[in-house]
Coordinates of C-alpha atoms and ligand atoms in Angstrom, one line a residue:
M19 CA 3.9 -12.4 25.7
A20 CA 3.6 -8.7 24.8
T21 CA 1.9 -6.3 27.2
S22 CA 0.9 -2.7 27.0
S23 CA 0.2 -1.7 30.6
D24 CA 1.6 1.8 30.4
Q25 CA -0.2 3.0 27.3
Q26 CA -3.7 4.3 26.3
V27 CA -4.9 2.7 23.1
R28 CA -8.6 3.3 22.5
P29 CA -10.7 0.2 21.6
I30 CA -12.2 0.5 18.1
F31 CA -15.8 0.3 19.4
T32 CA -15.4 3.7 21.2
D33 CA -15.7 5.1 17.6
K34 CA -18.3 3.3 15.6
E35 CA -17.7 5.3 12.5
H36 CA -14.0 4.3 12.6
Y37 CA -15.0 0.7 13.2
F38 CA -17.2 0.9 10.1
K39 CA -14.4 2.3 7.9
A40 CA -11.8 -0.2 9.2
L41 CA -14.1 -3.2 8.8
T42 CA -15.2 -2.1 5.3
H43 CA -11.7 -1.6 4.2
F44 CA -10.4 -4.9 5.7
T45 CA -13.2 -7.0 4.3
S46 CA -12.7 -5.4 0.8
K47 CA -9.3 -7.1 0.9
S48 CA -10.5 -10.5 2.0
D49 CA -12.1 -13.5 0.2
N50 CA -14.7 -13.8 3.0
L51 CA -17.7 -13.6 0.7
E52 CA -16.4 -16.1 -1.9
V53 CA -15.5 -18.5 0.9
I54 CA -18.9 -18.3 2.6
Q55 CA -20.6 -18.6 -0.8
S56 CA -18.8 -21.8 -1.6
W57 CA -19.5 -23.2 1.9
V58 CA -23.2 -22.4 1.3
D59 CA -23.0 -24.1 -2.1
S60 CA -21.2 -27.1 -0.6
E61 CA -22.6 -30.4 0.7
D62 CA -22.6 -29.1 4.3
F63 CA -25.2 -26.3 4.1
G64 CA -28.0 -28.2 2.4
P65 CA -28.4 -31.0 5.0
A66 CA -27.4 -28.8 8.0
I67 CA -29.7 -25.9 7.3
L68 CA -31.9 -26.1 4.1
D69 CA -33.3 -29.6 4.7
K70 CA -34.1 -28.7 8.3
M71 CA -35.9 -25.5 7.4
E72 CA -38.0 -27.4 4.9
L73 CA -38.9 -30.0 7.5
L74 CA -39.8 -27.3 10.0
L75 CA -42.2 -25.5 7.7
K76 CA -45.3 -27.3 6.5
S77 CA -45.2 -25.8 3.0
P78 CA -42.8 -23.6 1.0
E79 CA -45.3 -20.8 1.3
D80 CA -45.1 -20.7 5.2
E81 CA -43.1 -17.9 6.6
L82 CA -39.6 -18.6 7.8
R83 CA -38.4 -16.3 10.7
M84 CA -34.7 -15.5 10.6
L85 CA -32.7 -13.4 13.0
G86 CA -29.3 -11.9 12.0
V87 CA -27.1 -11.0 14.9
G88 CA -24.4 -8.4 14.1
S89 CA -25.5 -8.5 10.5
G90 CA -23.1 -5.8 9.4
S91 CA -23.5 -4.6 5.9
G92 CA -25.6 -7.7 5.1
D93 CA -23.4 -9.2 2.3
M94 CA -23.0 -12.5 4.3
E95 CA -26.6 -12.7 5.2
L96 CA -27.8 -12.1 1.7
I97 CA -25.9 -15.3 0.7
F98 CA -27.9 -17.3 3.3
L99 CA -31.2 -15.6 2.4
K100 CA -30.8 -16.1 -1.3
K101 CA -30.0 -19.8 -0.7
L102 CA -33.1 -20.1 1.6
L103 CA -35.2 -18.5 -1.2
T104 CA -34.3 -21.4 -3.5
R105 CA -36.5 -23.6 -1.4
L106 CA -38.9 -21.2 0.5
M107 CA -41.0 -18.3 -0.6
N108 CA -41.6 -16.1 2.4
I109 CA -39.0 -15.0 4.9
E110 CA -39.3 -12.5 7.8
A111 CA -35.7 -11.3 8.5
C112 CA -35.0 -9.4 11.7
V113 CA -31.7 -7.6 11.5
L114 CA -29.8 -6.8 14.8
E115 CA -26.9 -4.4 14.2
P116 CA -25.7 -1.8 16.7
C117 CA -23.8 0.3 14.1
R118 CA -26.1 2.8 12.1
D119 CA -23.7 3.1 9.1
L120 CA -23.7 -0.7 8.7
I121 CA -27.5 -0.8 8.8
S122 CA -27.7 1.9 6.1
K123 CA -25.2 -0.1 3.9
Y124 CA -27.3 -3.3 4.4
Q125 CA -30.5 -1.3 3.4
D126 CA -28.7 0.0 0.2
L127 CA -27.7 -3.6 -0.6
V128 CA -31.3 -4.8 -0.2
D129 CA -32.5 -2.0 -2.5
A130 CA -29.9 -2.9 -5.1
N131 CA -30.9 -6.6 -4.9
E132 CA -34.6 -6.0 -4.8
K133 CA -35.6 -8.4 -7.5
D134 CA -33.6 -11.3 -6.0
L135 CA -35.0 -10.8 -2.6
E136 CA -38.7 -10.9 -3.4
G137 CA -40.5 -12.6 -0.5
I138 CA -38.4 -11.2 2.2
E139 CA -39.8 -8.7 4.8
Y140 CA -37.2 -6.9 6.9
E141 CA -37.3 -5.6 10.4
W142 CA -34.4 -3.3 11.2
R143 CA -33.2 -3.0 14.8
Q144 CA -30.2 -0.8 15.7
Q145 CA -29.4 -2.8 18.8
S146 CA -26.9 -5.2 20.3
L147 CA -27.9 -8.8 21.1
E148 CA -27.9 -7.8 24.8
E149 CA -30.3 -4.9 24.2
Y150 CA -32.6 -7.1 22.1
G151 CA -32.5 -9.7 24.9
Q152 CA -33.7 -7.1 27.3
T153 CA -36.6 -6.1 25.0
C154 CA -37.6 -9.8 24.7
R155 CA -38.1 -10.0 28.4
Y156 CA -41.0 -7.6 28.1
F157 CA -42.9 -10.2 26.2
E158 CA -44.3 -13.2 28.1
E159 CA -42.6 -15.4 25.5
G160 CA -40.0 -13.8 23.4
P161 CA -40.1 -14.2 19.6
K162 CA -38.8 -17.5 18.3
F163 CA -36.8 -18.0 15.1
H164 CA -36.4 -20.9 12.7
F165 CA -32.9 -19.7 11.7
I166 CA -30.4 -17.5 13.6
S167 CA -27.2 -16.4 11.9
V168 CA -24.3 -15.1 14.0
V169 CA -21.5 -14.6 11.6
H170 CA -18.3 -13.1 13.0
S171 CA -20.1 -11.3 15.7
I172 CA -20.2 -13.5 18.8
Y173 CA -16.7 -12.0 19.6
Y174 CA -18.3 -8.9 20.9
V175 CA -21.1 -10.0 23.3
N176 CA -20.8 -9.1 26.9
E177 CA -21.2 -12.5 28.4
L178 CA -20.6 -15.5 26.2
E179 CA -22.6 -18.1 28.1
S180 CA -25.6 -15.8 28.6
A181 CA -25.5 -14.9 24.9
L182 CA -25.4 -18.6 23.8
K183 CA -28.2 -19.4 26.3
L184 CA -30.3 -16.5 25.0
L185 CA -29.7 -17.4 21.3
H186 CA -30.5 -21.1 22.0
G187 CA -33.7 -20.1 23.8
M188 CA -34.8 -18.0 20.8
L189 CA -34.9 -21.0 18.5
E190 CA -38.1 -22.7 17.4
P191 CA -38.0 -26.4 18.3
G192 CA -36.0 -27.9 15.4
G193 CA -34.7 -24.4 14.4
A194 CA -31.0 -23.8 13.6
L195 CA -28.5 -21.5 15.1
L196 CA -25.3 -20.9 13.0
I197 CA -22.3 -19.3 14.6
T198 CA -19.0 -18.6 12.9
I199 CA -15.9 -17.6 14.8
V200 CA -12.1 -17.5 14.4
T201 CA -10.0 -20.3 15.9
E202 CA -7.7 -19.7 18.9
D203 CA -4.5 -20.1 17.0
T204 CA -4.9 -18.2 13.8
G205 CA -5.5 -14.7 12.7
L206 CA -7.4 -12.5 15.1
G207 CA -7.7 -15.3 17.6
L208 CA -3.9 -15.5 17.7
I209 CA -3.5 -11.7 17.9
W210 CA -5.9 -11.4 20.8
K211 CA -4.2 -14.2 22.6
T212 CA -0.7 -12.8 22.1
F213 CA -1.7 -9.2 23.1
P214 CA -4.4 -9.6 25.7
D215 CA -4.0 -6.1 27.1
L216 CA -3.8 -4.3 23.8
V217 CA -6.7 -1.9 24.7
Q218 CA -7.6 -0.7 28.1
P219 CA -10.7 1.5 27.9
T220 CA -11.9 3.3 31.0
A221 CA -15.5 2.7 32.2
E222 CA -16.2 6.3 31.1
E223 CA -15.0 5.7 27.6
G224 CA -17.2 2.6 27.3
A225 CA -20.2 4.4 28.6
A226 CA -19.5 7.5 26.4
S227 CA -19.3 5.4 23.2
G228 CA -22.9 4.2 23.9
C229 CA -21.7 0.9 22.8
P230 CA -21.9 -2.1 25.2
T231 CA -19.2 -3.8 23.3
S232 CA -16.3 -1.6 24.2
R233 CA -15.0 -3.5 27.1
P234 CA -11.5 -5.0 26.6
N235 CA -12.3 -8.7 27.0
H236 CA -14.6 -9.1 24.0
R237 CA -12.1 -11.1 22.0
R238 CA -13.5 -14.5 21.8
N239 CA -12.4 -17.6 19.8
S240 CA -13.9 -20.9 18.9
T241 CA -12.3 -22.8 21.8
Q242 CA -14.2 -20.5 24.2
V243 CA -17.5 -21.1 22.3
K244 CA -16.9 -24.9 22.4
E245 CA -16.2 -24.7 26.2
A246 CA -19.3 -22.6 26.8
L247 CA -21.5 -24.9 24.8
N248 CA -20.2 -28.0 26.6
K249 CA -20.8 -26.3 29.9
L250 CA -24.3 -25.4 28.9
K251 CA -24.8 -29.0 27.6
I252 CA -25.8 -27.7 24.2
E253 CA -25.0 -30.1 21.4
Y254 CA -23.5 -28.8 18.2
T255 CA -22.0 -29.9 14.9
S256 CA -19.0 -28.0 13.6
Y257 CA -17.5 -27.2 10.2
N258 CA -14.6 -25.1 9.1
Y259 CA -13.3 -22.9 6.4
T260 CA -10.4 -20.4 5.9
V261 CA -10.5 -16.7 5.1
R262 CA -7.6 -14.9 3.5
T263 CA -7.0 -11.2 3.6
D264 CA -4.4 -9.4 1.5
I265 CA -2.4 -7.3 3.9
G266 CA 0.8 -7.2 1.8
S267 CA 0.8 -3.4 1.3
C268 CA 0.3 -2.8 5.1
L269 CA 3.3 -5.0 5.9
E270 CA 5.5 -3.2 3.4
D271 CA 4.5 0.4 4.4
Q272 CA 2.7 1.3 7.6
S273 CA 2.4 5.0 6.8
T274 CA -0.5 5.0 4.4
P275 CA -4.2 5.7 5.4
E276 CA -5.1 2.2 4.1
S277 CA -2.4 0.6 6.2
H278 CA -3.7 2.6 9.3
L279 CA -7.2 1.1 8.7
V280 CA -5.8 -2.4 8.4
L281 CA -3.7 -2.1 11.5
D282 CA -6.7 -0.6 13.4
F283 CA -8.9 -3.4 12.4
L284 CA -6.4 -6.1 13.3
A285 CA -5.6 -4.4 16.6
H286 CA -9.2 -3.4 17.1
T287 CA -8.0 0.0 18.1
V288 CA -8.4 3.7 17.0
N289 CA -5.2 5.2 15.5
F290 CA -2.9 2.4 16.5
H291 CA 0.0 4.0 14.6
E292 CA -0.3 7.2 16.7
S293 CA -1.4 5.9 20.1
A294 CA 0.4 2.7 20.6
P295 CA 4.0 2.8 22.0
E296 CA 6.7 2.1 19.5
K297 CA 7.7 -1.2 21.1
L298 CA 4.1 -2.5 21.0
Q299 CA 3.9 -1.5 17.3
E300 CA 7.1 -3.4 16.6
D301 CA 6.0 -6.5 18.5
F302 CA 2.6 -6.4 16.8
L303 CA 4.1 -6.2 13.3
K304 CA 6.6 -9.0 14.1
C305 CA 3.7 -11.2 15.3
L306 CA 1.8 -10.4 12.1
K307 CA 4.7 -11.2 9.8
E308 CA 5.9 -14.3 11.7
K309 CA 2.8 -16.0 12.9
C310 CA -0.3 -14.7 11.0
V311 CA 0.7 -14.5 7.4
E312 CA 0.7 -17.1 4.5
L313 CA 2.7 -16.2 1.4
K314 CA 0.8 -17.3 -1.8
D315 CA 1.6 -16.3 -5.3
G316 CA 3.8 -13.5 -3.9
I317 CA 1.0 -12.0 -1.8
S318 CA 1.0 -11.9 2.0
Y319 CA -2.4 -13.1 3.2
F320 CA -3.6 -12.8 6.8
L321 CA -5.0 -16.2 7.6
N322 CA -8.2 -16.6 9.7
K323 CA -9.3 -20.2 10.2
M324 CA -12.9 -20.2 11.1
D325 CA -15.1 -22.7 12.9
V326 CA -18.8 -22.9 12.1
F327 CA -21.1 -24.2 14.8
V328 CA -24.6 -25.4 14.0
I329 CA -26.9 -25.9 17.0
Y330 CA -30.5 -27.1 16.8
G331 CA -33.4 -26.0 19.0
Ligands
SAM20 C1 -16.9 -8.5 12.1 S1 -18.5 -7.7 11.9 C2 -19.4 -9.0 11.0 C3 -20.5 -8.4 10.2 C4 -21.2 -9.4 9.3 N1 -21.9 -10.5 10.1 C5 -20.3 -10.1 8.4 O1 -19.9 -11.2 8.6 O2 -19.9 -9.4 7.4 C6 -19.2 -7.8 13.6 C7 -20.5 -7.2 13.7 O3 -21.0 -7.4 15.0 C8 -21.7 -6.2 15.4 N2 -21.7 -6.2 16.9 C9 -20.8 -5.8 17.8 N3 -21.2 -6.0 19.0 C10 -22.4 -6.6 18.9 C11 -23.4 -7.1 19.9 N4 -23.1 -7.0 21.2 N5 -24.5 -7.6 19.5 C12 -24.8 -7.7 18.1 N6 -23.9 -7.3 17.2 C13 -22.8 -6.7 17.6 C14 -20.8 -5.1 14.8 O4 -21.4 -3.8 14.8 C15 -20.5 -5.7 13.4 O5 -21.4 -5.3 12.5

């Protein structure tokens, strides 16, 4: 197992602007949106989510309350929202997203899709799940939601069990919580398992970033979610899909700005190419090439197998 005890590589969340750039570049190379779209159009999503939402609300005019956790630039959430609008007319969507640039991007996307999103009222909150959880405690009973979407963001919560408990407690009876997360043995899950000490932020760095998600152990996988749900005795149904990201140019040449962004996203670091020791960089690339990549039509794809958990309130 590779270790990096003698080096100082900064975690990516200590620089939210850099996280924004690296995430945006990485997702532009992936088929994430197409894959989620076909999952939402598949036979799974209708019975698991749409039918349940219709049952929960007395009529299509009743308002559905949705919470997005770590909504990012909103592309994923719009897929869910547009699908919900095929059956329901009014949605109140609360967006929790700690990164300001991502909220702005989501707001631009909403403006650009105004016509397709008629019936949706947005509440924007630049907050982490933990910060929102604290706010809820001020109310006698926190707000409850019919649908909560946590797509690729449960990785970063401080305490997995408390986060799951909090999310489950925010569901209306009969409401649905959808969590997607990478499996332990593919893609980011595999990298985080192989290089557990990749980043070692000091407490000061974490505090200075103003981001509660900058501690090193925020690299979760679906096995940990399963274990936590079992421990909490929360029942779930699970589905899966695979996301592919073209990282071919990064594997060929690590000296370009684009390759730096890809490496930073994969390692969840800032300036991996400058700050990581040479040996660590070699091991990291070797792991990418040998364990994380699938060659298809001459293109090297980084493979993330994802688990989707659906939990009812
Ligand atoms: C990989 S991105 C996924 C974004 C979006 N859901 C998507 O699938 O495109 C993870 C998101 O979680 C957000 N995030 C990080 N820590 C968080 C926390 N503690 N609570 C809520 N969101 C968080 C990040 O800012 C980022 O937007």
